[in-house]
PDB file of C-alpha atoms in Angstrom:
ATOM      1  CA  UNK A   1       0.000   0.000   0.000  1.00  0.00           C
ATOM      2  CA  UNK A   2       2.861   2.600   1.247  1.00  0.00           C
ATOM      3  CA  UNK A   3       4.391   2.274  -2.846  1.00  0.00           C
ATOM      4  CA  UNK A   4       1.168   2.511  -4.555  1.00  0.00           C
ATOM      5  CA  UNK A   5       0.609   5.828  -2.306  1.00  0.00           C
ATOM      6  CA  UNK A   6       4.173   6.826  -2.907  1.00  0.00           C
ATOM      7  CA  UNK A   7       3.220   6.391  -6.500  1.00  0.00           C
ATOM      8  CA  UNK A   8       0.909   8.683  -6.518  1.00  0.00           C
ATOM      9  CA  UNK A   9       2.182  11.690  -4.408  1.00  0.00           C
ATOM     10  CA  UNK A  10       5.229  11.400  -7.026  1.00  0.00           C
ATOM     11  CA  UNK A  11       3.159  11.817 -10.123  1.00  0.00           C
ATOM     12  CA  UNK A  12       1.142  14.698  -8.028  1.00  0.00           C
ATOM     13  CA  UNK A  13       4.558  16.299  -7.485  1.00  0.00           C
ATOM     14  CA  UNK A  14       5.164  16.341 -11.420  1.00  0.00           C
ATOM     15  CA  UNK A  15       1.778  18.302 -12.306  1.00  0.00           C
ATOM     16  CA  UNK A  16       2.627  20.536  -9.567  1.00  0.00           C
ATOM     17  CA  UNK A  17       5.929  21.439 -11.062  1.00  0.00           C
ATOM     18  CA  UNK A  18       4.458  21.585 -14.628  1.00  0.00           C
ATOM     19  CA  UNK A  19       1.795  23.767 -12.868  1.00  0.00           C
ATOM     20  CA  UNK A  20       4.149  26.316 -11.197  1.00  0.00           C
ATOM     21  CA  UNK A  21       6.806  26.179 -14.349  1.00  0.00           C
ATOM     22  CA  UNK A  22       3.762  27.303 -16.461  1.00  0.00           C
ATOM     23  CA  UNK A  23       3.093  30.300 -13.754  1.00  0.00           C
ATOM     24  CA  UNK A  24       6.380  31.358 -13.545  1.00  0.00           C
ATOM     25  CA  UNK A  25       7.270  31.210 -17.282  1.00  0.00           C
ATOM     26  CA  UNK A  26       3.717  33.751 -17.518  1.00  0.00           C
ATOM     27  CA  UNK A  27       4.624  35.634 -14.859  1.00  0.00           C
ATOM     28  CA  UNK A  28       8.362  36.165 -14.632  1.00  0.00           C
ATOM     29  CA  UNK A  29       8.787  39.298 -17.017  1.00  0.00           C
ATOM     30  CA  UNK A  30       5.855  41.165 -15.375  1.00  0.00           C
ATOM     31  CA  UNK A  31       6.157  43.910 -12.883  1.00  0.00           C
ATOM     32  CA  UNK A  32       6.733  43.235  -8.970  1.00  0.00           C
ATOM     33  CA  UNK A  33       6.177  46.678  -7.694  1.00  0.00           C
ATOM     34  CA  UNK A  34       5.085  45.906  -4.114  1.00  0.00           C
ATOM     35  CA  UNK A  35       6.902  43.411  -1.571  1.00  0.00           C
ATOM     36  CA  UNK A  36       5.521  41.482   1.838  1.00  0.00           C
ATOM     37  CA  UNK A  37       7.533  40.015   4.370  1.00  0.00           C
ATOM     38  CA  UNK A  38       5.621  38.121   6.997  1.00  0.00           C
ATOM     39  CA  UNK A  39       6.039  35.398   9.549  1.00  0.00           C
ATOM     40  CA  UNK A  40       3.164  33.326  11.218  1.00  0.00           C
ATOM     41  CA  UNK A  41       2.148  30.077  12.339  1.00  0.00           C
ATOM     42  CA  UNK A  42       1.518  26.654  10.928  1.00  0.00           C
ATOM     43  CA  UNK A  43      -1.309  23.845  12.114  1.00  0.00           C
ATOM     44  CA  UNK A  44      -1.442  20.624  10.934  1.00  0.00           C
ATOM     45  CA  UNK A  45      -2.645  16.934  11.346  1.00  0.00           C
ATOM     46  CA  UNK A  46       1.137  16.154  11.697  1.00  0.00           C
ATOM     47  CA  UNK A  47       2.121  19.041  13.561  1.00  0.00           C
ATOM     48  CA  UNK A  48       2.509  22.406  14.471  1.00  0.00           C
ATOM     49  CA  UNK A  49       5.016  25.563  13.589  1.00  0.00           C
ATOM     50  CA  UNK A  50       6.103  28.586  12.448  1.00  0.00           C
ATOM     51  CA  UNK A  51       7.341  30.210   9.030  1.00  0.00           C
ATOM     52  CA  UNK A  52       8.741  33.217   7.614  1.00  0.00           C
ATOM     53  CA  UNK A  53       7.908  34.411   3.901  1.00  0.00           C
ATOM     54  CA  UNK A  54       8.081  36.901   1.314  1.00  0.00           C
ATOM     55  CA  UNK A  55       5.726  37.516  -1.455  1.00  0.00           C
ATOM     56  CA  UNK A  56       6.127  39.800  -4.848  1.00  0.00           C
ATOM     57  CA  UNK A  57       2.657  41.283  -5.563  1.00  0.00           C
ATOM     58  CA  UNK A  58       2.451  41.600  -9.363  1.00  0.00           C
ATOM     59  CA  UNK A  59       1.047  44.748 -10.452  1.00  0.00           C
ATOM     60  CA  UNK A  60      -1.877  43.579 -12.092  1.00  0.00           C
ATOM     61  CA  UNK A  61      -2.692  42.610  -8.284  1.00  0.00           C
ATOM     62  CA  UNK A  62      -4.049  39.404  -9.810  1.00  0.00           C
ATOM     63  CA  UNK A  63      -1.299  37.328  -8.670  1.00  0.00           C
ATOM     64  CA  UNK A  64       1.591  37.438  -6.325  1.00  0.00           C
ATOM     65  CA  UNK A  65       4.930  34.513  -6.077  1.00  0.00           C
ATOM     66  CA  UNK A  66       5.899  33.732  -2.978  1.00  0.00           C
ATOM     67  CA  UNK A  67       8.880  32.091  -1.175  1.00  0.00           C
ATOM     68  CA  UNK A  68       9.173  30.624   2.580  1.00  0.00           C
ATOM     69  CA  UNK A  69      10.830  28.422   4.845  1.00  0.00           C
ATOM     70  CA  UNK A  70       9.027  26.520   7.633  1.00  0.00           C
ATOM     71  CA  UNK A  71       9.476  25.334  11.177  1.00  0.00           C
ATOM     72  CA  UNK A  72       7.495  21.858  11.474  1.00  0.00           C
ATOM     73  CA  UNK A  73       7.512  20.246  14.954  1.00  0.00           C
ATOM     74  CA  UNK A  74       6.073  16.671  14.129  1.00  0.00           C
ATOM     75  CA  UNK A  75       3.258  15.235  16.913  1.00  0.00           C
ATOM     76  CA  UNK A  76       3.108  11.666  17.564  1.00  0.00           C
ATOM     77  CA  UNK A  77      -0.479   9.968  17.033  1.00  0.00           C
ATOM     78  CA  UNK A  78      -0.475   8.870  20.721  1.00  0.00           C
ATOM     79  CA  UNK A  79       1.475  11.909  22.284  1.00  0.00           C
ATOM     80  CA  UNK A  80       0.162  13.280  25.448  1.00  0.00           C
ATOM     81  CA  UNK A  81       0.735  16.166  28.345  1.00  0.00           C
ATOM     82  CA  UNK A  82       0.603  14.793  31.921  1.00  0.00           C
ATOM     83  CA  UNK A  83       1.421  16.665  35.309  1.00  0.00           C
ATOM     84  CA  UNK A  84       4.269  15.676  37.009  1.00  0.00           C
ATOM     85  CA  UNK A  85       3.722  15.255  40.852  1.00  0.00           C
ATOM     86  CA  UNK A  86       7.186  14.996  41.828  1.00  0.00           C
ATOM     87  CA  UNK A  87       8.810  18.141  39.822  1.00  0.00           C
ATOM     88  CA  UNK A  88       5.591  20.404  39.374  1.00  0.00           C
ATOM     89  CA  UNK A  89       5.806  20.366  35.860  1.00  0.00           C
ATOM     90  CA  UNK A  90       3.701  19.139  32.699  1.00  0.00           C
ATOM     91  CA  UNK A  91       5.646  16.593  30.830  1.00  0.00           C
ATOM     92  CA  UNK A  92       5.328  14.752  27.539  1.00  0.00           C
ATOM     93  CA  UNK A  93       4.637  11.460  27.095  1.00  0.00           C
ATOM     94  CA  UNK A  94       5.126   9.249  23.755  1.00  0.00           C
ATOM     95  CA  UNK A  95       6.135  12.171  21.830  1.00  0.00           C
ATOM     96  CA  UNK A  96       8.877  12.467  19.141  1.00  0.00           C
ATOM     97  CA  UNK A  97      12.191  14.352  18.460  1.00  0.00           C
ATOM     98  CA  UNK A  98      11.248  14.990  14.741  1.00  0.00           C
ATOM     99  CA  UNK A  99      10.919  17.846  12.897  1.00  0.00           C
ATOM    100  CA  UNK A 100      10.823  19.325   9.039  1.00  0.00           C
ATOM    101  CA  UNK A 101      12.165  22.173   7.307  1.00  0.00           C
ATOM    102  CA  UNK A 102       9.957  23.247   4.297  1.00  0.00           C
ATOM    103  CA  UNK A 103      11.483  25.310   1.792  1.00  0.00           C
ATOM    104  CA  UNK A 104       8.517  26.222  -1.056  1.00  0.00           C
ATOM    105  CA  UNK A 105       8.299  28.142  -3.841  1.00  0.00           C
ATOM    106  CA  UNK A 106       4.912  29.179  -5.683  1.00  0.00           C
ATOM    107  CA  UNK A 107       2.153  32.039  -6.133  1.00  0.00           C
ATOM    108  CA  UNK A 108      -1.354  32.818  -5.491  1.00  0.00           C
ATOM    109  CA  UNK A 109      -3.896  33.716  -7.926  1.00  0.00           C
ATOM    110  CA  UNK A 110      -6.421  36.296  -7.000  1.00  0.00           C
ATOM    111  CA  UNK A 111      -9.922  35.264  -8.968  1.00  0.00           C
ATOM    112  CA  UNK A 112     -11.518  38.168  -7.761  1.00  0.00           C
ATOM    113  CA  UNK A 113      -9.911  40.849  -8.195  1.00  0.00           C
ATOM    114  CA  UNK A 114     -11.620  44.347  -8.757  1.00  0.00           C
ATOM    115  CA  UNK A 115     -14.946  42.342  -8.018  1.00  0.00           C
ATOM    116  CA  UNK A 116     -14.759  42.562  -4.571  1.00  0.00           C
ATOM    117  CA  UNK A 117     -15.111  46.030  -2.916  1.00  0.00           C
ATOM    118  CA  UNK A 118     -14.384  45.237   0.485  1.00  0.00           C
ATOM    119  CA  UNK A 119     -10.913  44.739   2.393  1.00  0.00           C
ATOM    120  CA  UNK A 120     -10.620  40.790   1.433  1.00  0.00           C
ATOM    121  CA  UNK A 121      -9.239  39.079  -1.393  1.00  0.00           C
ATOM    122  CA  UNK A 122     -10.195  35.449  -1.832  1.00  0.00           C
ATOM    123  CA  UNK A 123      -7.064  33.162  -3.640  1.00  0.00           C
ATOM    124  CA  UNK A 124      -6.236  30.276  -4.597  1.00  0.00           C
ATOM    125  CA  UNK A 125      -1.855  28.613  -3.950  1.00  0.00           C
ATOM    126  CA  UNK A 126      -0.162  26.150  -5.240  1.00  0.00           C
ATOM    127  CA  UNK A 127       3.746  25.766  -3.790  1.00  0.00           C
ATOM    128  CA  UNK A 128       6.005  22.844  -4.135  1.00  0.00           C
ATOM    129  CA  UNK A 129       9.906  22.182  -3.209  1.00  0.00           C
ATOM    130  CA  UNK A 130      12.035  20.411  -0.752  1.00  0.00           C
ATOM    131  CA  UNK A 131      11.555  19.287   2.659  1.00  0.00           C
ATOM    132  CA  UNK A 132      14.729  18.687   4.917  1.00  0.00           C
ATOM    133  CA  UNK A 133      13.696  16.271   7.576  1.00  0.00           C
ATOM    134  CA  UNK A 134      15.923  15.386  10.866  1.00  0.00           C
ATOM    135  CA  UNK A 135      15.005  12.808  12.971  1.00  0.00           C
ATOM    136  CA  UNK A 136      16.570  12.920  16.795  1.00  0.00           C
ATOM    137  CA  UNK A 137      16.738  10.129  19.095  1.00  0.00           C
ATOM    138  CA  UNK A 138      13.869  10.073  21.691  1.00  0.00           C
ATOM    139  CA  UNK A 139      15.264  10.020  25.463  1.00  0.00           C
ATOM    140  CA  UNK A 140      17.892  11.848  26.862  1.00  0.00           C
ATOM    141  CA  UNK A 141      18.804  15.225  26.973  1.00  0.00           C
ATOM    142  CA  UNK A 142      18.070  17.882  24.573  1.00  0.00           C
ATOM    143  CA  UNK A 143      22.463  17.289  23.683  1.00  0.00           C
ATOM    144  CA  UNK A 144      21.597  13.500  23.363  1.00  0.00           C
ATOM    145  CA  UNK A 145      18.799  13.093  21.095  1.00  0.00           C
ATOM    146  CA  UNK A 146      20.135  16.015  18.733  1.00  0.00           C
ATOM    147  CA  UNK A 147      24.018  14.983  18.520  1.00  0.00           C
ATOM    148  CA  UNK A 148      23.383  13.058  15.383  1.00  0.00           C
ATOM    149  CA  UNK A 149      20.176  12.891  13.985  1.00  0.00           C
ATOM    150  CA  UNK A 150      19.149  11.142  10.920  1.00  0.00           C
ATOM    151  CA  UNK A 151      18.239  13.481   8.468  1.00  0.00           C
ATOM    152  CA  UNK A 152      17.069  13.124   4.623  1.00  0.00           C
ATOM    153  CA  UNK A 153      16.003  15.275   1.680  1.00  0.00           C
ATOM    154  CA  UNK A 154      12.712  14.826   0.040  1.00  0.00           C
ATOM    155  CA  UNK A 155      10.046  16.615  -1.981  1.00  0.00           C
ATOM    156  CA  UNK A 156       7.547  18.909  -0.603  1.00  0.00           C
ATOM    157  CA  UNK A 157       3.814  20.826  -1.835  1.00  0.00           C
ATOM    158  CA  UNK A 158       1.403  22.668  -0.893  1.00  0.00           C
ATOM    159  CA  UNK A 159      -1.890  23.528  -2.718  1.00  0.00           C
ATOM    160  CA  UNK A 160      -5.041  24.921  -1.257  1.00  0.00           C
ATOM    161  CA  UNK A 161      -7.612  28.181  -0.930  1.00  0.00           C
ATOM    162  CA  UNK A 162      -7.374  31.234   1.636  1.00  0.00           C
ATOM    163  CA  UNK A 163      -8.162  35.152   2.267  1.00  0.00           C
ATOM    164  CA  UNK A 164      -6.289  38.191   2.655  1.00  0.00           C
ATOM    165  CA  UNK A 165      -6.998  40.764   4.866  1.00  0.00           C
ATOM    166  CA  UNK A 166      -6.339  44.428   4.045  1.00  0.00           C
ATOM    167  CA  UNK A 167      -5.486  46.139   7.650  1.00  0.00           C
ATOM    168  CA  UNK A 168      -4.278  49.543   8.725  1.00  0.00           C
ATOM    169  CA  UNK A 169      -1.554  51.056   6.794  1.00  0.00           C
ATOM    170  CA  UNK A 170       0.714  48.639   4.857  1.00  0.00           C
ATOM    171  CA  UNK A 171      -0.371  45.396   7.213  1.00  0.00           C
ATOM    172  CA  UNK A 172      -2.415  42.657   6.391  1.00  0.00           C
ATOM    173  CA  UNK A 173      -3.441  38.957   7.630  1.00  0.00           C
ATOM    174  CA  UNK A 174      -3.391  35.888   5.438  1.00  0.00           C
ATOM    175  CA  UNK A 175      -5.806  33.023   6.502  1.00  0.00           C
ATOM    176  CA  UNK A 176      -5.245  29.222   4.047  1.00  0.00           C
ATOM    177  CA  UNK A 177      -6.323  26.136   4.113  1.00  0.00           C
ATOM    178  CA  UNK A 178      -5.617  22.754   2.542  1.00  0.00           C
ATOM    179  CA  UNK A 179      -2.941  20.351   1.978  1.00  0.00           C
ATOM    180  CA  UNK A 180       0.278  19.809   2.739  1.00  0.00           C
ATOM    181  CA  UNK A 181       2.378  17.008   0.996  1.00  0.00           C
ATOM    182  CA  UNK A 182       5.390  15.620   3.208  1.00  0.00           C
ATOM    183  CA  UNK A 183       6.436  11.964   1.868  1.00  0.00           C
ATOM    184  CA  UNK A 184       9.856  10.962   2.744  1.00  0.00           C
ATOM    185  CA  UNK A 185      11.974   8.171   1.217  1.00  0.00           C
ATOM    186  CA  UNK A 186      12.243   6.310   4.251  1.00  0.00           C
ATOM    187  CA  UNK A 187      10.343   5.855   7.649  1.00  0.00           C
ATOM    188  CA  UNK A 188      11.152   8.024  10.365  1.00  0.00           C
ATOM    189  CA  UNK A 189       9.053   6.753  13.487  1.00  0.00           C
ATOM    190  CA  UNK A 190       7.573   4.115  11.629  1.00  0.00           C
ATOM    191  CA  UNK A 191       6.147   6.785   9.424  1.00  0.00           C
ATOM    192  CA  UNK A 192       6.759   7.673   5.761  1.00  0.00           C
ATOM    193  CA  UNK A 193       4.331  10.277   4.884  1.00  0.00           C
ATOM    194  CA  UNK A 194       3.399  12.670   6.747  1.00  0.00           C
ATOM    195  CA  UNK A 195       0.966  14.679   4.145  1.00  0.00           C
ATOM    196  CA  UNK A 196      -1.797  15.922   6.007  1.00  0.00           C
ATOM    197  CA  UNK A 197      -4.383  19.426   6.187  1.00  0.00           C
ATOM    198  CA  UNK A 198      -2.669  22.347   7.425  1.00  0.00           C
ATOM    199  CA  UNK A 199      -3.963  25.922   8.471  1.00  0.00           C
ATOM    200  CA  UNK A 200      -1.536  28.621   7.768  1.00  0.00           C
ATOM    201  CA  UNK A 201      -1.729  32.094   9.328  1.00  0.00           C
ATOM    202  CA  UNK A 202       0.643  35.045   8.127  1.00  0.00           C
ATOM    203  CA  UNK A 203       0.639  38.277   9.576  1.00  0.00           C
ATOM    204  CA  UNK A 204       2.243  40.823   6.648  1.00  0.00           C
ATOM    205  CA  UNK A 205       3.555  44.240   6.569  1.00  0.00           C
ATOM    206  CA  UNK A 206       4.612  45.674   3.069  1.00  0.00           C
ATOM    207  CA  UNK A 207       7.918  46.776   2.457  1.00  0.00           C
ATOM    208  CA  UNK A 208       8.124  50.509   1.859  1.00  0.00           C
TER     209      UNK A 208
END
């Protein structure tokens, strides 16, 4: 089952490429007038985290490319909090030393545009590139389970639907939804895909 699935997220990787080489080759000679920086937070079926990005609004305002790099702390399925009566202090139990590094490039496409006169802007995203994964080992101290973790390199996407929020000044709020792909080439904590739905929350302030 795990190499039919494989399969599948690999041929979904190759129309997403096709998909952003198309948008890029259409888009890559226009104007970029206006440029957001922004940082926010990441939460997923796998996870949790944060991010930092940068988008290039075209002028047209109908589409923007963007570039980030994530922070992904990976849950495990069974991982709990429980109070410790001896030190005073919650404590996890069952969880993981995993986490991901996303690094994605892509745009958003604004479908509304000019049709909407109040201070949202409905898109749609598509981003795909690599995922650096690092896998620590999971007792000892923070030194011991992060002296030499297993790491490897793998493809990465993400492709869903969100709104923009137009605030005060040059600041503005970014709300998405959909789905993150995260396969890797080999199981880390008996795991080799962890693809799931992911909310993604950027606060943005326009670079003068």
């Amino acid at each position: 089952m795990a190499f039919t699935v494989s399969n599948k997220v690999l041929n979904f990787f190759k129309i997403i490429k096709i998909i952003i080489l198309l948008f890029l080759t259409a888009t890559i000679f226009g104007q970029y007038t206006n440029v957001d920086n922004g940082f926010g937070l990441d939460i997923g079926n796998s996870g949790s985290g944060f991010f930092f990005t940068r988008q290039l609004m075209h002028d047209s305002n109908d589409f923007s490319l963007n570039i980030e790099i994530r922070y992904y702390d990976i849950k495990a399925s069974n991982e709990t909090y429980v109070f410790n009566n001896f030190n005073g202090q919650w404590e996890t139990i069952g969880g993981v030393s995993l986490f991901m590094l996303p690094i994605f490039i892509g745009g958003n496409y604004f479908p509304f545009n000019g049709k909407i006169e109040n201070n949202f802007s409905p898109f749609l995203t598509l981003r795909s590139g690599v995922v650096l994964s690092f896998d620590g080992k999971e007792y000892g101290s923070f030194k011991d389970r992060w002296e030499n973790p297993d790491s490897q390199i793998t493809p990465g996407g993400f492709i869903g639907a969100g709104v923009e929020f137009k605030m005060v000044g040059l600041n503005s709020v970014s709300v998405m939804f959909g789905y993150e792909l995260l396969p890797l080439k080999r199981e880390f904590d008996g795991i080799d895909d962890y693809s799931g739905q992911l909310i993604h929350i950027s606060f943005n302030r326009r670079k003068k």
